[in-house]
PDB file of C-alpha atoms in Angstrom:
ATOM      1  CA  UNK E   1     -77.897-127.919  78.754  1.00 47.00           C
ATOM      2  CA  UNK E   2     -80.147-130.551  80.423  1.00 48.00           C
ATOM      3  CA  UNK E   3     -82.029-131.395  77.109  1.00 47.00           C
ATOM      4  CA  UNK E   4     -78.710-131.540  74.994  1.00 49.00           C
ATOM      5  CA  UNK E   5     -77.453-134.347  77.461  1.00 45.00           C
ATOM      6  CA  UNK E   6     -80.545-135.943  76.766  1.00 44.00           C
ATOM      7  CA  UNK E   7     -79.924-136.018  73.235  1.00 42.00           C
ATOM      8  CA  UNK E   8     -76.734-136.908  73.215  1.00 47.00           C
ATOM      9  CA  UNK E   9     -77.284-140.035  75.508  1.00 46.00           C
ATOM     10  CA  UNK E  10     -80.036-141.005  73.547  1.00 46.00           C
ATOM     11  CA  UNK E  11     -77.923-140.844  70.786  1.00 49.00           C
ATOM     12  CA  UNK E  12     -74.909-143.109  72.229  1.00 53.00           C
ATOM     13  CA  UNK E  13     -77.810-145.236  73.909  1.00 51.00           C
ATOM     14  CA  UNK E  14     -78.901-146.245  70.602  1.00 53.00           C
ATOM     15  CA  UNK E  15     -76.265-146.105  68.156  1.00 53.00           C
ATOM     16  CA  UNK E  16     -74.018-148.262  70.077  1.00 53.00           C
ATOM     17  CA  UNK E  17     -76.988-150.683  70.979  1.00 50.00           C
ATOM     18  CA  UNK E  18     -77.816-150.885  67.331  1.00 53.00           C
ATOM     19  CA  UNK E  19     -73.957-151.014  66.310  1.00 50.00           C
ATOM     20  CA  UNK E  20     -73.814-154.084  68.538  1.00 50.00           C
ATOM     21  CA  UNK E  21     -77.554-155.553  67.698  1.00 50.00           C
ATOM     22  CA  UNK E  22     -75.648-156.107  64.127  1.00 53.00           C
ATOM     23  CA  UNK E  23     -72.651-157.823  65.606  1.00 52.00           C
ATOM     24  CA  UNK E  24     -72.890-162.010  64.363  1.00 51.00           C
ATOM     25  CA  UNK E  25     -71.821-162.822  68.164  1.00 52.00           C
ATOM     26  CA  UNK E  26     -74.562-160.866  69.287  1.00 49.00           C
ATOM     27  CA  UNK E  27     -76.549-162.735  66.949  1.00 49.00           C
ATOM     28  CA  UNK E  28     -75.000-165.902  68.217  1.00 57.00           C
ATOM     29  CA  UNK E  29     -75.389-165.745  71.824  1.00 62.00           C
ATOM     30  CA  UNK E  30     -78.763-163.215  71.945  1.00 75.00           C
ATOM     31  CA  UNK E  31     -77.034-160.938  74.321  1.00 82.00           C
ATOM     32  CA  UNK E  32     -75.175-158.115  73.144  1.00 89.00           C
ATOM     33  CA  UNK E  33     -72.246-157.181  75.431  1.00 92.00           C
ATOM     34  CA  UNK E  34     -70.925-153.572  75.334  1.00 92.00           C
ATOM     35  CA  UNK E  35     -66.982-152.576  75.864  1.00 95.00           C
ATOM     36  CA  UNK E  36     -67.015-148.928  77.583  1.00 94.00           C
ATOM     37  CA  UNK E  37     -64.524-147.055  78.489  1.00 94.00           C
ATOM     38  CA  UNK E  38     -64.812-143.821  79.966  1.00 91.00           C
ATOM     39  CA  UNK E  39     -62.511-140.976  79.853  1.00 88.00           C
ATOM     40  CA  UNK E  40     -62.989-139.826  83.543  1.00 86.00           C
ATOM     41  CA  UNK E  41     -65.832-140.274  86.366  1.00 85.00           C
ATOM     42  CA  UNK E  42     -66.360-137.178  87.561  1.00 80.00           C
ATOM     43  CA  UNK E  43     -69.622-135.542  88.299  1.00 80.00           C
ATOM     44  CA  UNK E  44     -70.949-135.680  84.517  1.00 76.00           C
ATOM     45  CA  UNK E  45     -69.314-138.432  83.433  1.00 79.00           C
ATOM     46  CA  UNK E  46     -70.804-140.305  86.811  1.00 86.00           C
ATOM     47  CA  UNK E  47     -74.584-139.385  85.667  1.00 85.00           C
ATOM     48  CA  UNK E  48     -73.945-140.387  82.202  1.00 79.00           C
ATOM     49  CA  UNK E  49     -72.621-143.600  83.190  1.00 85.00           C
ATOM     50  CA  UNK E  50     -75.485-144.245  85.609  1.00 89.00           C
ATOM     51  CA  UNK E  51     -77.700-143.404  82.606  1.00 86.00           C
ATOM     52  CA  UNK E  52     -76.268-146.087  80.368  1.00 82.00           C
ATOM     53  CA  UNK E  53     -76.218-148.473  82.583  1.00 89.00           C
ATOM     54  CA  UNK E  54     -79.947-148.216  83.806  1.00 90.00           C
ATOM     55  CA  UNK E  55     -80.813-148.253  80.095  1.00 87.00           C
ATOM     56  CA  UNK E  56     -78.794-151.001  79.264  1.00 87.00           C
ATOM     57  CA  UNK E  57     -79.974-153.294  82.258  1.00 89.00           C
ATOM     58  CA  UNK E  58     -83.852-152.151  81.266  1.00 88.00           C
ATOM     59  CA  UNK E  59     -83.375-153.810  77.718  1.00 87.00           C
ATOM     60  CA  UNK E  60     -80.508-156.317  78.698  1.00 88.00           C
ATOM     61  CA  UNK E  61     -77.599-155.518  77.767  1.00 90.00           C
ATOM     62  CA  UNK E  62     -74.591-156.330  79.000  1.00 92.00           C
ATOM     63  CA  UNK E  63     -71.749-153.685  79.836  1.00 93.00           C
ATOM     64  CA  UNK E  64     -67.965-153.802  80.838  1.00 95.00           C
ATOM     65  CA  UNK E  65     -67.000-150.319  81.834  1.00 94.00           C
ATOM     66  CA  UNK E  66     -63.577-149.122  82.957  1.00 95.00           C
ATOM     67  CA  UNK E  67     -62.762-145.982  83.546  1.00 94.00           C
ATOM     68  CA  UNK E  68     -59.215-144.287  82.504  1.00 94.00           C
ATOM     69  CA  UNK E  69     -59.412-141.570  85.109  1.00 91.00           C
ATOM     70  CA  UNK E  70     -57.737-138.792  82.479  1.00 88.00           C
ATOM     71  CA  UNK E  71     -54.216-140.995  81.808  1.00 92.00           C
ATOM     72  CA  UNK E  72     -54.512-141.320  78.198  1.00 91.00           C
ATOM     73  CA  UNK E  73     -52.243-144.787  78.825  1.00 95.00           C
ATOM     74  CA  UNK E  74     -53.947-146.520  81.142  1.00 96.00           C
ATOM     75  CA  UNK E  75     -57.522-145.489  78.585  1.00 95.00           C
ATOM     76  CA  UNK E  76     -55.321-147.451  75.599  1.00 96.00           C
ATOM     77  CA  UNK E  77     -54.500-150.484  78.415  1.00 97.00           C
ATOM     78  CA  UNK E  78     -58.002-150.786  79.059  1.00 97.00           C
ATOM     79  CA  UNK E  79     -59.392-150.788  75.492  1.00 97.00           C
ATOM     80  CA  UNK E  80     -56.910-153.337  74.738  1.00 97.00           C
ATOM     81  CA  UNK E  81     -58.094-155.182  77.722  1.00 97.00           C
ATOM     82  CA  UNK E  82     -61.328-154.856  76.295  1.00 97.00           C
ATOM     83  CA  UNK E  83     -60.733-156.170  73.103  1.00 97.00           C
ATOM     84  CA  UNK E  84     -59.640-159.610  74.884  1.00 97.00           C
ATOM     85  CA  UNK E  85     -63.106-159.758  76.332  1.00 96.00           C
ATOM     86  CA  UNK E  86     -64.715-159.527  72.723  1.00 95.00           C
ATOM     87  CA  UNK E  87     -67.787-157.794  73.366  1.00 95.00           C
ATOM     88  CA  UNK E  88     -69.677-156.497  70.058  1.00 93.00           C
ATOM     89  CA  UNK E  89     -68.800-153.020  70.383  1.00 92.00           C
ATOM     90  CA  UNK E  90     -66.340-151.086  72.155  1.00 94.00           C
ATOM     91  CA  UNK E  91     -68.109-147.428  73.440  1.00 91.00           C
ATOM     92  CA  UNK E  92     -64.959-145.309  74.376  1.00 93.00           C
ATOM     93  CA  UNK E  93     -64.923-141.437  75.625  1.00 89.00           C
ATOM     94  CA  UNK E  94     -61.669-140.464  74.437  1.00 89.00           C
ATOM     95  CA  UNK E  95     -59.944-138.641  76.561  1.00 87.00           C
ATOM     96  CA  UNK E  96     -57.447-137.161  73.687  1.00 86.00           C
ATOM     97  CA  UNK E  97     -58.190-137.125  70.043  1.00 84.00           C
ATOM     98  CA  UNK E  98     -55.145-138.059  68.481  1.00 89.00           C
ATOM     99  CA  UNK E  99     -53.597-140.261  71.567  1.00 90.00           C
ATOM    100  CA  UNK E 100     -56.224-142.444  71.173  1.00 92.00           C
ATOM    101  CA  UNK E 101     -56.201-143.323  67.765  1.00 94.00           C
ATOM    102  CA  UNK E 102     -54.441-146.555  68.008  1.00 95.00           C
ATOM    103  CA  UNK E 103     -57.040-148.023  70.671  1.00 95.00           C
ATOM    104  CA  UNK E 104     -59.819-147.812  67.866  1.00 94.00           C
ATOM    105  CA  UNK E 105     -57.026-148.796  65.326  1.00 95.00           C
ATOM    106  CA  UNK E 106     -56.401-152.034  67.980  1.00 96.00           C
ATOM    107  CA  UNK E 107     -60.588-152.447  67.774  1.00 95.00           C
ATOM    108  CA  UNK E 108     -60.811-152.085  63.652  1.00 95.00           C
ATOM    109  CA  UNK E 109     -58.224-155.059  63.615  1.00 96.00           C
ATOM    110  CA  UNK E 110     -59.692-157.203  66.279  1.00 96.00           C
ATOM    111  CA  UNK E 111     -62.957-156.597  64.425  1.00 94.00           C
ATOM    112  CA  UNK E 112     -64.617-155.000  67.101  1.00 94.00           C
ATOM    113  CA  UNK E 113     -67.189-152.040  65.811  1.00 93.00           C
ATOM    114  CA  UNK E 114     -66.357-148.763  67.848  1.00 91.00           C
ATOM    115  CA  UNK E 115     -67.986-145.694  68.978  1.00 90.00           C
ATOM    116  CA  UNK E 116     -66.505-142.316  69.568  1.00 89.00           C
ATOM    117  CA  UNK E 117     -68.963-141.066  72.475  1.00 83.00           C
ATOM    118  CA  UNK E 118     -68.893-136.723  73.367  1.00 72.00           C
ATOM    119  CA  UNK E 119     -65.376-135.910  72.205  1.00 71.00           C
ATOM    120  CA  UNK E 120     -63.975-136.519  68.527  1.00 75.00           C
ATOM    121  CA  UNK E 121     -61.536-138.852  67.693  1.00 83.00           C
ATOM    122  CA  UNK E 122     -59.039-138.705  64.824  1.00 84.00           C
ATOM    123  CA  UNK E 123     -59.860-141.824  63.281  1.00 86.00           C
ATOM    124  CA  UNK E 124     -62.289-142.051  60.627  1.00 85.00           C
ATOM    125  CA  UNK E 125     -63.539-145.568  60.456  1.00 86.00           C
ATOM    126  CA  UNK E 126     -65.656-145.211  63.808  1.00 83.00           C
ATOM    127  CA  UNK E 127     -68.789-143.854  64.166  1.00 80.00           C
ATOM    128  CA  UNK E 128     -68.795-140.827  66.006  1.00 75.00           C
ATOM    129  CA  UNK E 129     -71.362-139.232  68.509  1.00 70.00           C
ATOM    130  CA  UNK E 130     -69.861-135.986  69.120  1.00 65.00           C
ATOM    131  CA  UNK E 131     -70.043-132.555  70.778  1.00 68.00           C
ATOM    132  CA  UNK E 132     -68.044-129.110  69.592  1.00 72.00           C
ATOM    133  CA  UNK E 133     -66.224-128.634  72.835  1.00 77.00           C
ATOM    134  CA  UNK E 134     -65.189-125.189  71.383  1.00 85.00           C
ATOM    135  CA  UNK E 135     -68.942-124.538  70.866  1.00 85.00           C
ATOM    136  CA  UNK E 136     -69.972-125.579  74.154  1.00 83.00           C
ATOM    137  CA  UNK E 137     -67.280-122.744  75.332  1.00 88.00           C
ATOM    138  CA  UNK E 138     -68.810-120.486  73.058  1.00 91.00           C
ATOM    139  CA  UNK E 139     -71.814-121.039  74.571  1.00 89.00           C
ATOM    140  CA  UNK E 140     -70.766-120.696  78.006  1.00 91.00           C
ATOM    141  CA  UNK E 141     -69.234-117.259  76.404  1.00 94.00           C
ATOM    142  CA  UNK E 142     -72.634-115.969  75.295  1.00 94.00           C
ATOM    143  CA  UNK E 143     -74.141-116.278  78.675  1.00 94.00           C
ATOM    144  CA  UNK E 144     -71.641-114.766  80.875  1.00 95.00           C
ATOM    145  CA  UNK E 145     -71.867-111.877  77.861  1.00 95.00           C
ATOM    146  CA  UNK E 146     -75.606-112.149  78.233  1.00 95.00           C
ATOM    147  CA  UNK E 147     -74.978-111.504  81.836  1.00 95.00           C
ATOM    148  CA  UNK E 148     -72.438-108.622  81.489  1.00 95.00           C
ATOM    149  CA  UNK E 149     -74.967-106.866  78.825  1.00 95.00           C
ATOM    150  CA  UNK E 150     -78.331-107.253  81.242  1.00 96.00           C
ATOM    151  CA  UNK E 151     -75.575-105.672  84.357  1.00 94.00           C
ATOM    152  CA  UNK E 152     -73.531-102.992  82.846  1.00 94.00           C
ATOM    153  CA  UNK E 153     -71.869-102.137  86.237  1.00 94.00           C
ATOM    154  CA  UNK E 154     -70.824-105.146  86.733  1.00 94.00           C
ATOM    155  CA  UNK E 155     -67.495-107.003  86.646  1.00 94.00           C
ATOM    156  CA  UNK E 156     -66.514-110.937  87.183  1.00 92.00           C
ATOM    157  CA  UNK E 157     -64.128-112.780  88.381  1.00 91.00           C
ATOM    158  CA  UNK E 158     -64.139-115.853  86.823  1.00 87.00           C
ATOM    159  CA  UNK E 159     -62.476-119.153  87.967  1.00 85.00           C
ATOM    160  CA  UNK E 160     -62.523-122.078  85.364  1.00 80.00           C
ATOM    161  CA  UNK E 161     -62.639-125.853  86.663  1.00 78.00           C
ATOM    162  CA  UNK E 162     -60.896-127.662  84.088  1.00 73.00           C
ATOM    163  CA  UNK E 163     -61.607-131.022  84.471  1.00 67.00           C
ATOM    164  CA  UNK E 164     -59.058-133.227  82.780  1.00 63.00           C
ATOM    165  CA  UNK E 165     -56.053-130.357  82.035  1.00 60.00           C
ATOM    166  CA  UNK E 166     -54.678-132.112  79.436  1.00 62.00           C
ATOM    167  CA  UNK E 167     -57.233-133.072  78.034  1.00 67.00           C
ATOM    168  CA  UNK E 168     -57.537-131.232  74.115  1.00 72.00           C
ATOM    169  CA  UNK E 169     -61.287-130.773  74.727  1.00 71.00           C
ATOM    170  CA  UNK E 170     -61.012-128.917  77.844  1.00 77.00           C
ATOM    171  CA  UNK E 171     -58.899-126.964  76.156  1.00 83.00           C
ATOM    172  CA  UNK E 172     -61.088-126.306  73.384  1.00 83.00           C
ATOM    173  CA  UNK E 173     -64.178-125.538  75.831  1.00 84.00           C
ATOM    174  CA  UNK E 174     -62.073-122.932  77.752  1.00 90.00           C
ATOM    175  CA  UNK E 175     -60.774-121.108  74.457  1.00 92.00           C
ATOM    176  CA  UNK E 176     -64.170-120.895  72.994  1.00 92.00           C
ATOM    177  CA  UNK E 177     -65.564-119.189  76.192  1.00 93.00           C
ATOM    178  CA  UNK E 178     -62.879-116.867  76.567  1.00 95.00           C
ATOM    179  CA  UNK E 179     -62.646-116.240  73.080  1.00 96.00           C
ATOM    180  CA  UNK E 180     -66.318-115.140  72.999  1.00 96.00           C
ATOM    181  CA  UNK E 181     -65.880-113.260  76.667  1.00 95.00           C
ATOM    182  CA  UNK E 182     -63.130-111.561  75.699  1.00 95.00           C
ATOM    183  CA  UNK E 183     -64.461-109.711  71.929  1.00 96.00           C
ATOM    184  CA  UNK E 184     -67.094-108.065  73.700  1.00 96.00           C
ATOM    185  CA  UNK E 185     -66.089-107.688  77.584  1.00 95.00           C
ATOM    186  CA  UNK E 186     -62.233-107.886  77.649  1.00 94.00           C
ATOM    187  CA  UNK E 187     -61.875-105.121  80.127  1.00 94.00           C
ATOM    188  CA  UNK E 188     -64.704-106.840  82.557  1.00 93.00           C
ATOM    189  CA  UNK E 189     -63.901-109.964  83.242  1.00 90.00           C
TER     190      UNK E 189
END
């Protein structure tokens, strides 16, 4: 799980630097300033962050993060807020995939370059770093199945954190676990 975080925010780290490096601002001033905004700050969200900024200090880039705290609104109000600040990209972690269409749509017309960072977004003309939430459940699935296999006597109780409730991908993550728990060890867990 460690290494795929890795990847991923190597990923973000340098498609949205590179996304930006392009921008004729950028260009302009020699600094490239970086829109984010985050879904939620909670425990992984919080490392990521602390990950992207470190990077972006260590090859100077600027960043102006705000952070929605799961209200899909107050994520839109922010991007918009954003967009008056111009930076060359806008980085957002969307915390639904269709509520948030019209903050990239808002970025597309300012002319700001976006990037869909972890979850999808139902927008096409963004570039999009993205994780199968459902797959991530599914593999979440396979281990506790992994578990049940290697302890046949053995029954769990399982409690789910959610996260964001609402949120589409959390959704996604907890159906692909179940799903996967529940077509082999229904009547154990």
């Amino acid at each position: 799980m460690k290494k795929r975080f890795m990847i991923l925010l190597l990923a973000a780290f340098a498609a949205t630097f590179i996304f930006a490096a392009g921008n004729t601002r950028a260009k302009a001033t020699n600094q490239i300033t970086v829109g984010v905004a985050m879904n939620q700050l909670d425990d992984f969200q919080t490392r990521f962050w602390s990950k992207f900024k470190t990077y972006a200090a260590k090859i100077g880039v600027k960043l102006i993060m705000y952070n929605a705290d799961g209200n899909t609104d107050a994520q839109i109000s922010q991007v918009d807020d954003l967009i008056t600040l111009h930076p060359d990209v806008i980085f957002i972690k969307a915390i639904d995939a269709d509520a948030a269409v019209p903050a990239f749509k808002a970025c597309a017309k300012a002319g700001i370059p976006t990037v869909a960072g972890q979850f999808g977004v139902n927008y096409a003309d963004t570039l999009q770093l993205v994780i199968s939430n459902y797959g991530g459940g599914v593999a979440i699935g396979e281990y506790l199945c992994d578990y049940l296999k290697k302890n046949p006597k053995a029954n769990l109780k399982i409690g789910y954190i959610w996260g964001v409730n609402s949120a589409p991908v959390m959704q996604q993550r907890y159906k692909g676990c179940f799903d996967t728990v529940n077509a082999k060890y229904a009547d154990r867990v």
